[in-house]
PDB file of C-alpha atoms and ligand atoms in Angstrom:
ATOM      1  CA  MET A   1      98.234  85.379  79.934  1.00  0.00           C
ATOM      2  CA  ILE A   2      96.613  87.713  82.429  1.00  0.00           C
ATOM      3  CA  LYS A   3      94.567  90.782  81.769  1.00  0.00           C
ATOM      4  CA  LEU A   4      92.986  93.146  84.279  1.00  0.00           C
ATOM      5  CA  SER A   5      90.652  95.895  83.184  1.00  0.00           C
ATOM      6  CA  GLY A   6      89.093  98.640  85.228  1.00  0.00           C
ATOM      7  CA  ILE A   7      90.005  96.971  88.510  1.00  0.00           C
ATOM      8  CA  GLU A   8      88.840  98.726  91.623  1.00  0.00           C
ATOM      9  CA  LYS A   9      89.146  97.438  95.171  1.00  0.00           C
ATOM     10  CA  VAL A  10      87.375  99.031  98.085  1.00  0.00           C
ATOM     11  CA  TYR A  11      87.850  97.759 101.640  1.00  0.00           C
ATOM     12  CA  ARG A  12      84.900  98.627 103.820  1.00  0.00           C
ATOM     13  CA  THR A  13      84.678  98.460 107.575  1.00  0.00           C
ATOM     14  CA  SER A  14      81.811  99.899 109.612  1.00  0.00           C
ATOM     15  CA  SER A  15      83.566 103.247 109.984  1.00  0.00           C
ATOM     16  CA  ILE A  16      85.976 103.625 107.060  1.00  0.00           C
ATOM     17  CA  GLU A  17      86.199 102.950 103.389  1.00  0.00           C
ATOM     18  CA  THR A  18      89.613 102.510 101.744  1.00  0.00           C
ATOM     19  CA  LEU A  19      90.030 102.697  98.008  1.00  0.00           C
ATOM     20  CA  ALA A  20      92.988 100.309  97.712  1.00  0.00           C
ATOM     21  CA  LEU A  21      92.985 100.091  93.899  1.00  0.00           C
ATOM     22  CA  ASP A  22      91.542 102.557  91.445  1.00  0.00           C
ATOM     23  CA  ASN A  23      91.090 101.747  87.749  1.00  0.00           C
ATOM     24  CA  ILE A  24      93.993  99.364  87.204  1.00  0.00           C
ATOM     25  CA  ASN A  25      94.510  98.117  83.643  1.00  0.00           C
ATOM     26  CA  VAL A  26      97.264  95.647  82.846  1.00  0.00           C
ATOM     27  CA  ASP A  27      97.843  93.148  80.116  1.00  0.00           C
ATOM     28  CA  ILE A  28     100.668  90.702  80.704  1.00  0.00           C
ATOM     29  CA  GLN A  29     101.825  88.387  77.949  1.00  0.00           C
ATOM     30  CA  LYS A  30     103.004  84.853  78.320  1.00  0.00           C
ATOM     31  CA  GLY A  31     106.725  84.755  79.119  1.00  0.00           C
ATOM     32  CA  GLU A  32     106.992  88.264  80.593  1.00  0.00           C
ATOM     33  CA  PHE A  33     108.699  89.045  83.902  1.00  0.00           C
ATOM     34  CA  VAL A  34     106.948  92.084  85.369  1.00  0.00           C
ATOM     35  CA  SER A  35     107.812  94.023  88.543  1.00  0.00           C
ATOM     36  CA  ILE A  36     105.353  95.982  90.657  1.00  0.00           C
ATOM     37  CA  MET A  37     106.734  98.825  92.766  1.00  0.00           C
ATOM     38  CA  GLY A  38     105.353 101.620  94.908  1.00  0.00           C
ATOM     39  CA  PRO A  39     105.333 102.929  98.485  1.00  0.00           C
ATOM     40  CA  SER A  40     103.965 100.934 101.397  1.00  0.00           C
ATOM     41  CA  GLY A  41     100.185 100.822 101.379  1.00  0.00           C
ATOM     42  CA  CYS A  42      99.816 101.730  97.700  1.00  0.00           C
ATOM     43  CA  GLY A  43      98.014  98.475  96.882  1.00  0.00           C
ATOM     44  CA  LYS A  44     100.729  96.130  95.603  1.00  0.00           C
ATOM     45  CA  SER A  45      99.714  93.085  97.639  1.00  0.00           C
ATOM     46  CA  THR A  46      96.061  93.776  96.981  1.00  0.00           C
ATOM     47  CA  LEU A  47      96.772  93.772  93.254  1.00  0.00           C
ATOM     48  CA  LEU A  48      98.813  90.577  93.428  1.00  0.00           C
ATOM     49  CA  ASN A  49      96.100  88.857  95.481  1.00  0.00           C
ATOM     50  CA  ILE A  50      93.509  89.777  92.879  1.00  0.00           C
ATOM     51  CA  MET A  51      95.753  88.463  90.102  1.00  0.00           C
ATOM     52  CA  GLY A  52      96.182  85.259  92.091  1.00  0.00           C
ATOM     53  CA  LEU A  53      92.442  84.842  92.697  1.00  0.00           C
ATOM     54  CA  LEU A  54      92.965  85.109  96.441  1.00  0.00           C
ATOM     55  CA  ASP A  55      90.778  88.184  96.539  1.00  0.00           C
ATOM     56  CA  GLU A  56      87.977  89.565  94.412  1.00  0.00           C
ATOM     57  CA  PRO A  57      87.931  93.045  92.908  1.00  0.00           C
ATOM     58  CA  SER A  58      85.045  95.357  93.802  1.00  0.00           C
ATOM     59  CA  LYS A  59      84.815  96.282  90.142  1.00  0.00           C
ATOM     60  CA  GLY A  60      86.455  95.276  86.868  1.00  0.00           C
ATOM     61  CA  GLU A  61      87.482  92.146  85.048  1.00  0.00           C
ATOM     62  CA  VAL A  62      90.160  89.526  85.582  1.00  0.00           C
ATOM     63  CA  ILE A  63      91.014  87.360  82.592  1.00  0.00           C
ATOM     64  CA  ILE A  64      93.481  84.497  83.016  1.00  0.00           C
ATOM     65  CA  ASN A  65      94.447  82.265  80.111  1.00  0.00           C
ATOM     66  CA  ASP A  66      91.524  83.655  78.089  1.00  0.00           C
ATOM     67  CA  ARG A  67      88.862  83.050  80.732  1.00  0.00           C
ATOM     68  CA  GLN A  68      86.843  85.900  82.157  1.00  0.00           C
ATOM     69  CA  LEU A  69      86.577  84.823  85.784  1.00  0.00           C
ATOM     70  CA  LYS A  70      83.607  86.859  86.906  1.00  0.00           C
ATOM     71  CA  GLY A  71      80.958  84.572  88.360  1.00  0.00           C
ATOM     72  CA  TYR A  72      83.263  81.570  88.730  1.00  0.00           C
ATOM     73  CA  LYS A  73      82.526  79.564  91.885  1.00  0.00           C
ATOM     74  CA  ASP A  74      85.078  79.397  94.709  1.00  0.00           C
ATOM     75  CA  LYS A  75      85.755  75.775  93.927  1.00  0.00           C
ATOM     76  CA  GLU A  76      86.570  76.534  90.287  1.00  0.00           C
ATOM     77  CA  LEU A  77      88.785  79.445  91.304  1.00  0.00           C
ATOM     78  CA  ALA A  78      90.597  77.189  93.782  1.00  0.00           C
ATOM     79  CA  ARG A  79      91.259  74.675  91.021  1.00  0.00           C
ATOM     80  CA  ILE A  80      92.668  77.327  88.692  1.00  0.00           C
ATOM     81  CA  ARG A  81      94.774  78.683  91.564  1.00  0.00           C
ATOM     82  CA  ASN A  82      96.114  75.229  92.335  1.00  0.00           C
ATOM     83  CA  GLN A  83      96.879  74.201  88.765  1.00  0.00           C
ATOM     84  CA  GLU A  84      97.898  77.386  87.025  1.00  0.00           C
ATOM     85  CA  ILE A  85      99.345  79.727  89.639  1.00  0.00           C
ATOM     86  CA  GLY A  86     102.330  79.461  91.990  1.00  0.00           C
ATOM     87  CA  PHE A  87     102.682  81.856  94.949  1.00  0.00           C
ATOM     88  CA  ILE A  88     105.797  83.033  96.748  1.00  0.00           C
ATOM     89  CA  PHE A  89     105.495  85.265  99.834  1.00  0.00           C
ATOM     90  CA  GLN A  90     107.897  87.517 101.694  1.00  0.00           C
ATOM     91  CA  SER A  91     107.619  85.429 104.860  1.00  0.00           C
ATOM     92  CA  PHE A  92     107.912  82.061 103.087  1.00  0.00           C
ATOM     93  CA  HIS A  93     104.752  80.512 104.614  1.00  0.00           C
ATOM     94  CA  LEU A  94     106.290  77.089 105.117  1.00  0.00           C
ATOM     95  CA  ILE A  95     104.835  74.539 107.521  1.00  0.00           C
ATOM     96  CA  ASN A  96     107.399  74.044 110.260  1.00  0.00           C
ATOM     97  CA  ASP A  97     106.485  70.525 111.308  1.00  0.00           C
ATOM     98  CA  LEU A  98     106.673  69.137 107.794  1.00  0.00           C
ATOM     99  CA  SER A  99     109.996  68.261 106.142  1.00  0.00           C
ATOM    100  CA  VAL A 100     111.244  70.261 103.182  1.00  0.00           C
ATOM    101  CA  LEU A 101     110.135  67.498 100.815  1.00  0.00           C
ATOM    102  CA  ASP A 102     106.649  67.312 102.375  1.00  0.00           C
ATOM    103  CA  ASN A 103     106.267  71.096 102.178  1.00  0.00           C
ATOM    104  CA  VAL A 104     107.031  71.038  98.468  1.00  0.00           C
ATOM    105  CA  GLU A 105     104.528  68.254  97.851  1.00  0.00           C
ATOM    106  CA  ILE A 106     101.604  70.198  99.332  1.00  0.00           C
ATOM    107  CA  PRO A 107     100.149  71.667  96.099  1.00  0.00           C
ATOM    108  CA  LEU A 108     100.115  68.192  94.554  1.00  0.00           C
ATOM    109  CA  LEU A 109      97.921  66.758  97.300  1.00  0.00           C
ATOM    110  CA  TYR A 110      94.919  68.413  95.700  1.00  0.00           C
ATOM    111  CA  ARG A 111      95.444  66.640  92.395  1.00  0.00           C
ATOM    112  CA  PRO A 112      95.245  63.104  91.162  1.00  0.00           C
ATOM    113  CA  GLY A 113      98.580  61.261  91.127  1.00  0.00           C
ATOM    114  CA  SER A 114     100.411  58.643  93.155  1.00  0.00           C
ATOM    115  CA  GLY A 115     102.555  59.320  96.202  1.00  0.00           C
ATOM    116  CA  SER A 116     105.702  58.214  94.406  1.00  0.00           C
ATOM    117  CA  ASN A 117     104.907  60.510  91.493  1.00  0.00           C
ATOM    118  CA  ARG A 118     104.436  63.412  93.923  1.00  0.00           C
ATOM    119  CA  ARG A 119     107.761  62.596  95.515  1.00  0.00           C
ATOM    120  CA  GLU A 120     109.517  62.567  92.150  1.00  0.00           C
ATOM    121  CA  LEU A 121     108.070  65.944  91.140  1.00  0.00           C
ATOM    122  CA  ALA A 122     108.961  67.462  94.528  1.00  0.00           C
ATOM    123  CA  LYS A 123     112.534  66.187  94.244  1.00  0.00           C
ATOM    124  CA  GLU A 124     112.808  67.662  90.757  1.00  0.00           C
ATOM    125  CA  ALA A 125     111.559  71.039  91.977  1.00  0.00           C
ATOM    126  CA  LEU A 126     114.062  71.000  94.854  1.00  0.00           C
ATOM    127  CA  GLU A 127     116.845  70.164  92.450  1.00  0.00           C
ATOM    128  CA  LYS A 128     115.903  73.211  90.381  1.00  0.00           C
ATOM    129  CA  VAL A 129     116.425  75.500  93.356  1.00  0.00           C
ATOM    130  CA  GLY A 130     119.623  73.709  94.419  1.00  0.00           C
ATOM    131  CA  LEU A 131     118.289  72.111  97.583  1.00  0.00           C
ATOM    132  CA  SER A 132     118.442  68.398  96.858  1.00  0.00           C
ATOM    133  CA  ASN A 133     120.719  68.038  99.873  1.00  0.00           C
ATOM    134  CA  ARG A 134     118.175  69.475 102.315  1.00  0.00           C
ATOM    135  CA  MET A 135     115.069  67.390 101.563  1.00  0.00           C
ATOM    136  CA  LYS A 136     114.892  65.744 104.985  1.00  0.00           C
ATOM    137  CA  HIS A 137     115.512  68.970 106.890  1.00  0.00           C
ATOM    138  CA  PHE A 138     112.756  70.959 108.543  1.00  0.00           C
ATOM    139  CA  PRO A 139     112.170  74.648 107.790  1.00  0.00           C
ATOM    140  CA  THR A 140     113.541  75.787 111.186  1.00  0.00           C
ATOM    141  CA  GLN A 141     116.866  74.163 110.262  1.00  0.00           C
ATOM    142  CA  LEU A 142     117.292  76.335 107.161  1.00  0.00           C
ATOM    143  CA  SER A 143     118.613  79.820 106.441  1.00  0.00           C
ATOM    144  CA  GLY A 144     116.242  82.491 105.140  1.00  0.00           C
ATOM    145  CA  GLY A 145     117.464  82.117 101.582  1.00  0.00           C
ATOM    146  CA  GLN A 146     117.072  78.345 101.774  1.00  0.00           C
ATOM    147  CA  LYS A 147     113.528  78.718 103.130  1.00  0.00           C
ATOM    148  CA  GLN A 148     112.650  80.966 100.233  1.00  0.00           C
ATOM    149  CA  ARG A 149     114.114  78.435  97.817  1.00  0.00           C
ATOM    150  CA  VAL A 150     111.864  75.769  99.357  1.00  0.00           C
ATOM    151  CA  ALA A 151     108.921  78.130  98.891  1.00  0.00           C
ATOM    152  CA  ILE A 152     109.899  78.570  95.240  1.00  0.00           C
ATOM    153  CA  ALA A 153     110.112  74.802  94.787  1.00  0.00           C
ATOM    154  CA  ARG A 154     106.623  74.527  96.275  1.00  0.00           C
ATOM    155  CA  ALA A 155     105.373  77.260  93.939  1.00  0.00           C
ATOM    156  CA  ILE A 156     106.726  75.543  90.818  1.00  0.00           C
ATOM    157  CA  VAL A 157     106.144  71.884  91.679  1.00  0.00           C
ATOM    158  CA  GLY A 158     102.786  71.804  89.919  1.00  0.00           C
ATOM    159  CA  ARG A 159     104.266  73.489  86.814  1.00  0.00           C
ATOM    160  CA  PRO A 160     102.061  76.582  86.964  1.00  0.00           C
ATOM    161  CA  SER A 161     102.079  78.888  83.958  1.00  0.00           C
ATOM    162  CA  LEU A 162     102.009  81.963  86.203  1.00  0.00           C
ATOM    163  CA  ILE A 163     104.228  82.711  89.227  1.00  0.00           C
ATOM    164  CA  LEU A 164     103.249  85.517  91.607  1.00  0.00           C
ATOM    165  CA  ALA A 165     105.820  86.697  94.128  1.00  0.00           C
ATOM    166  CA  ASP A 166     105.097  89.273  96.851  1.00  0.00           C
ATOM    167  CA  GLU A 167     108.447  90.757  97.935  1.00  0.00           C
ATOM    168  CA  PRO A 168     110.203  87.390  97.710  1.00  0.00           C
ATOM    169  CA  THR A 169     113.515  88.965  98.727  1.00  0.00           C
ATOM    170  CA  GLY A 170     112.115  91.381 101.317  1.00  0.00           C
ATOM    171  CA  ASN A 171     113.339  89.347 104.304  1.00  0.00           C
ATOM    172  CA  LEU A 172     116.722  88.439 102.835  1.00  0.00           C
ATOM    173  CA  ASP A 173     120.120  90.123 102.711  1.00  0.00           C
ATOM    174  CA  SER A 174     121.264  91.315  99.306  1.00  0.00           C
ATOM    175  CA  ASN A 175     123.351  88.209  98.513  1.00  0.00           C
ATOM    176  CA  MET A 176     120.514  85.847  99.216  1.00  0.00           C
ATOM    177  CA  GLY A 177     118.106  88.192  97.509  1.00  0.00           C
ATOM    178  CA  ASN A 178     120.208  88.052  94.375  1.00  0.00           C
ATOM    179  CA  GLU A 179     120.305  84.296  94.504  1.00  0.00           C
ATOM    180  CA  ILE A 180     116.504  84.204  94.633  1.00  0.00           C
ATOM    181  CA  LEU A 181     116.198  86.681  91.767  1.00  0.00           C
ATOM    182  CA  ASN A 182     118.576  84.553  89.682  1.00  0.00           C
ATOM    183  CA  ILE A 183     116.377  81.509  90.243  1.00  0.00           C
ATOM    184  CA  LEU A 184     113.302  83.501  89.179  1.00  0.00           C
ATOM    185  CA  LEU A 185     115.127  84.797  86.086  1.00  0.00           C
ATOM    186  CA  GLN A 186     116.066  81.226  85.212  1.00  0.00           C
ATOM    187  CA  LEU A 187     112.435  80.071  85.589  1.00  0.00           C
ATOM    188  CA  ASN A 188     111.355  82.965  83.391  1.00  0.00           C
ATOM    189  CA  GLN A 189     113.861  81.909  80.738  1.00  0.00           C
ATOM    190  CA  GLU A 190     112.376  78.444  80.847  1.00  0.00           C
ATOM    191  CA  GLY A 191     108.978  79.928  80.026  1.00  0.00           C
ATOM    192  CA  SER A 192     107.248  80.911  83.274  1.00  0.00           C
ATOM    193  CA  THR A 193     105.394  84.191  83.354  1.00  0.00           C
ATOM    194  CA  ILE A 194     106.352  85.999  86.571  1.00  0.00           C
ATOM    195  CA  ILE A 195     104.888  88.976  88.385  1.00  0.00           C
ATOM    196  CA  MET A 196     106.937  90.201  91.343  1.00  0.00           C
ATOM    197  CA  VAL A 197     106.342  92.922  93.914  1.00  0.00           C
ATOM    198  CA  THR A 198     109.633  94.460  95.008  1.00  0.00           C
ATOM    199  CA  HIS A 199     111.047  97.485  96.826  1.00  0.00           C
ATOM    200  CA  ASP A 200     114.374  97.094  95.079  1.00  0.00           C
ATOM    201  CA  GLU A 201     114.941  99.228  91.960  1.00  0.00           C
ATOM    202  CA  ASN A 202     117.958  97.128  90.983  1.00  0.00           C
ATOM    203  CA  MET A 203     115.882  93.982  90.948  1.00  0.00           C
ATOM    204  CA  ALA A 204     113.084  95.647  89.029  1.00  0.00           C
ATOM    205  CA  LYS A 205     115.634  96.762  86.416  1.00  0.00           C
ATOM    206  CA  ARG A 206     116.484  93.166  85.670  1.00  0.00           C
ATOM    207  CA  THR A 207     112.878  92.318  84.768  1.00  0.00           C
ATOM    208  CA  ASN A 208     111.098  93.078  81.465  1.00  0.00           C
ATOM    209  CA  ARG A 209     108.665  95.682  82.638  1.00  0.00           C
ATOM    210  CA  LEU A 210     107.735  97.775  85.640  1.00  0.00           C
ATOM    211  CA  ILE A 211     104.276  98.722  86.869  1.00  0.00           C
ATOM    212  CA  ARG A 212     104.356 101.582  89.372  1.00  0.00           C
ATOM    213  CA  LEU A 213     101.524 102.182  91.797  1.00  0.00           C
ATOM    214  CA  PHE A 214     100.880 105.227  93.912  1.00  0.00           C
ATOM    215  CA  ASP A 215      97.922 105.468  96.252  1.00  0.00           C
ATOM    216  CA  GLY A 216      96.048 102.709  94.443  1.00  0.00           C
ATOM    217  CA  ARG A 217      96.614 104.190  91.017  1.00  0.00           C
ATOM    218  CA  GLN A 218      98.858 103.091  88.217  1.00  0.00           C
ATOM    219  CA  VAL A 219     101.411 105.791  87.508  1.00  0.00           C
ATOM    220  CA  SER A 220     103.404 103.942  84.845  1.00  0.00           C
TER     221      SER A 220
HETATM  222  N1  LIG B   1      91.715  93.604 104.747  1.00  0.00           N
HETATM  223  C1  LIG B   1      91.811  94.949 104.650  1.00  0.00           C
HETATM  224  N2  LIG B   1      90.876  95.757 105.206  1.00  0.00           N
HETATM  225  C2  LIG B   1      90.945  97.089 105.095  1.00  0.00           C
HETATM  226  N3  LIG B   1      91.929  97.743 104.445  1.00  0.00           N
HETATM  227  C3  LIG B   1      92.890  97.014 103.879  1.00  0.00           C
HETATM  228  C4  LIG B   1      92.893  95.573 103.946  1.00  0.00           C
HETATM  229  N4  LIG B   1      93.984  95.109 103.284  1.00  0.00           N
HETATM  230  C5  LIG B   1      94.624  96.209 102.827  1.00  0.00           C
HETATM  231  N5  LIG B   1      93.982  97.348 103.178  1.00  0.00           N
HETATM  232  C6  LIG B   1      94.379  98.729 102.814  1.00  0.00           C
HETATM  233  O1  LIG B   1      94.572  98.778 101.418  1.00  0.00           O
HETATM  234  C7  LIG B   1      95.722  99.542 101.087  1.00  0.00           C
HETATM  235  C8  LIG B   1      96.663  98.727 100.238  1.00  0.00           C
HETATM  236  O2  LIG B   1      97.234  97.669 101.007  1.00  0.00           O
HETATM  237  P1  LIG B   1      98.311  96.665 100.435  1.00  0.00           P
HETATM  238  O3  LIG B   1      98.540  95.620 101.451  1.00  0.00           O
HETATM  239  O4  LIG B   1      97.877  96.213  99.097  1.00  0.00           O
HETATM  240  O5  LIG B   1      99.587  97.593 100.292  1.00  0.00           O
HETATM  241  P2  LIG B   1     101.078  97.263  99.812  1.00  0.00           P
HETATM  242  O6  LIG B   1     101.365  98.169  98.680  1.00  0.00           O
HETATM  243  O7  LIG B   1     101.217  95.809  99.586  1.00  0.00           O
HETATM  244  O8  LIG B   1     101.965  97.720 101.064  1.00  0.00           O
HETATM  245  P3  LIG B   1     103.342  97.092 101.651  1.00  0.00           P
HETATM  246  O9  LIG B   1     104.451  97.590 100.781  1.00  0.00           O
HETATM  247  O10 LIG B   1     103.422  97.698 103.011  1.00  0.00           O
HETATM  248  O11 LIG B   1     103.197  95.608 101.671  1.00  0.00           O
HETATM  249  C9  LIG B   1      96.326 100.001 102.408  1.00  0.00           C
HETATM  250  O12 LIG B   1      95.923 101.330 102.617  1.00  0.00           O
HETATM  251  C10 LIG B   1      95.715  99.084 103.430  1.00  0.00           C
HETATM  252  O13 LIG B   1      95.551  99.731 104.642  1.00  0.00           O
HETATM  253 MG1  LIG B   2     102.318  94.270 100.506  1.00  0.00          MG
END
């Protein structure tokens, strides 16, 4: 599904150079649910952003669904991102002046398809996360857990094969966090490959595999 080999990421500013990732090698199979853990600043988000084609490595290869993506143009990467990858962030990243339904439809706007078809798919995704009764609400009218469920609906509406989640429960209390994890586990059972950054050992335990980072290096 996704394979990284010899990934290195260096951030350079005029005065300092930070080695954020150093020789990362991972091979994730279709249908796995993998956690990434490690202390703050160890490179978790950087790694997830590289997996999600939001950022380029300084060195190494990224292979997604059997394609080696080196040299791909931004436009091609954007298409792969839109069609094959769903993102979930700690701070939800919803658009406050769009309704819940409109937020969920966003990824579909970049694809062919009629408005009514988009609406149907968005409703289906909201049903999956148990929010059919909040479609006309706006994000500011929702609880944190509900916002994250909207973000999950938006991530899955285009039926991506890969879901990347960066501390999806980081801003939620443990009850809501568990609810979100249960939804992700359900999606995984239905076939989605999921990679999740978390600070919570108990959540990581419920996934198939754990990648630990320390100071930009893989320690397990
Ligand atoms: N745009 C950037 N420019 C320079 N350095 C950066 C940039 N983004 C990240 N870094 C550095 O790279 C390292 C890894 O950052 P990253 O955000 O991946 O950490 P993280 O493991 O996700 O941390 P957290 O748990 O706090 O979210 C950090 O030392 C950070 O300071
Ligand atoms: Mg981070």
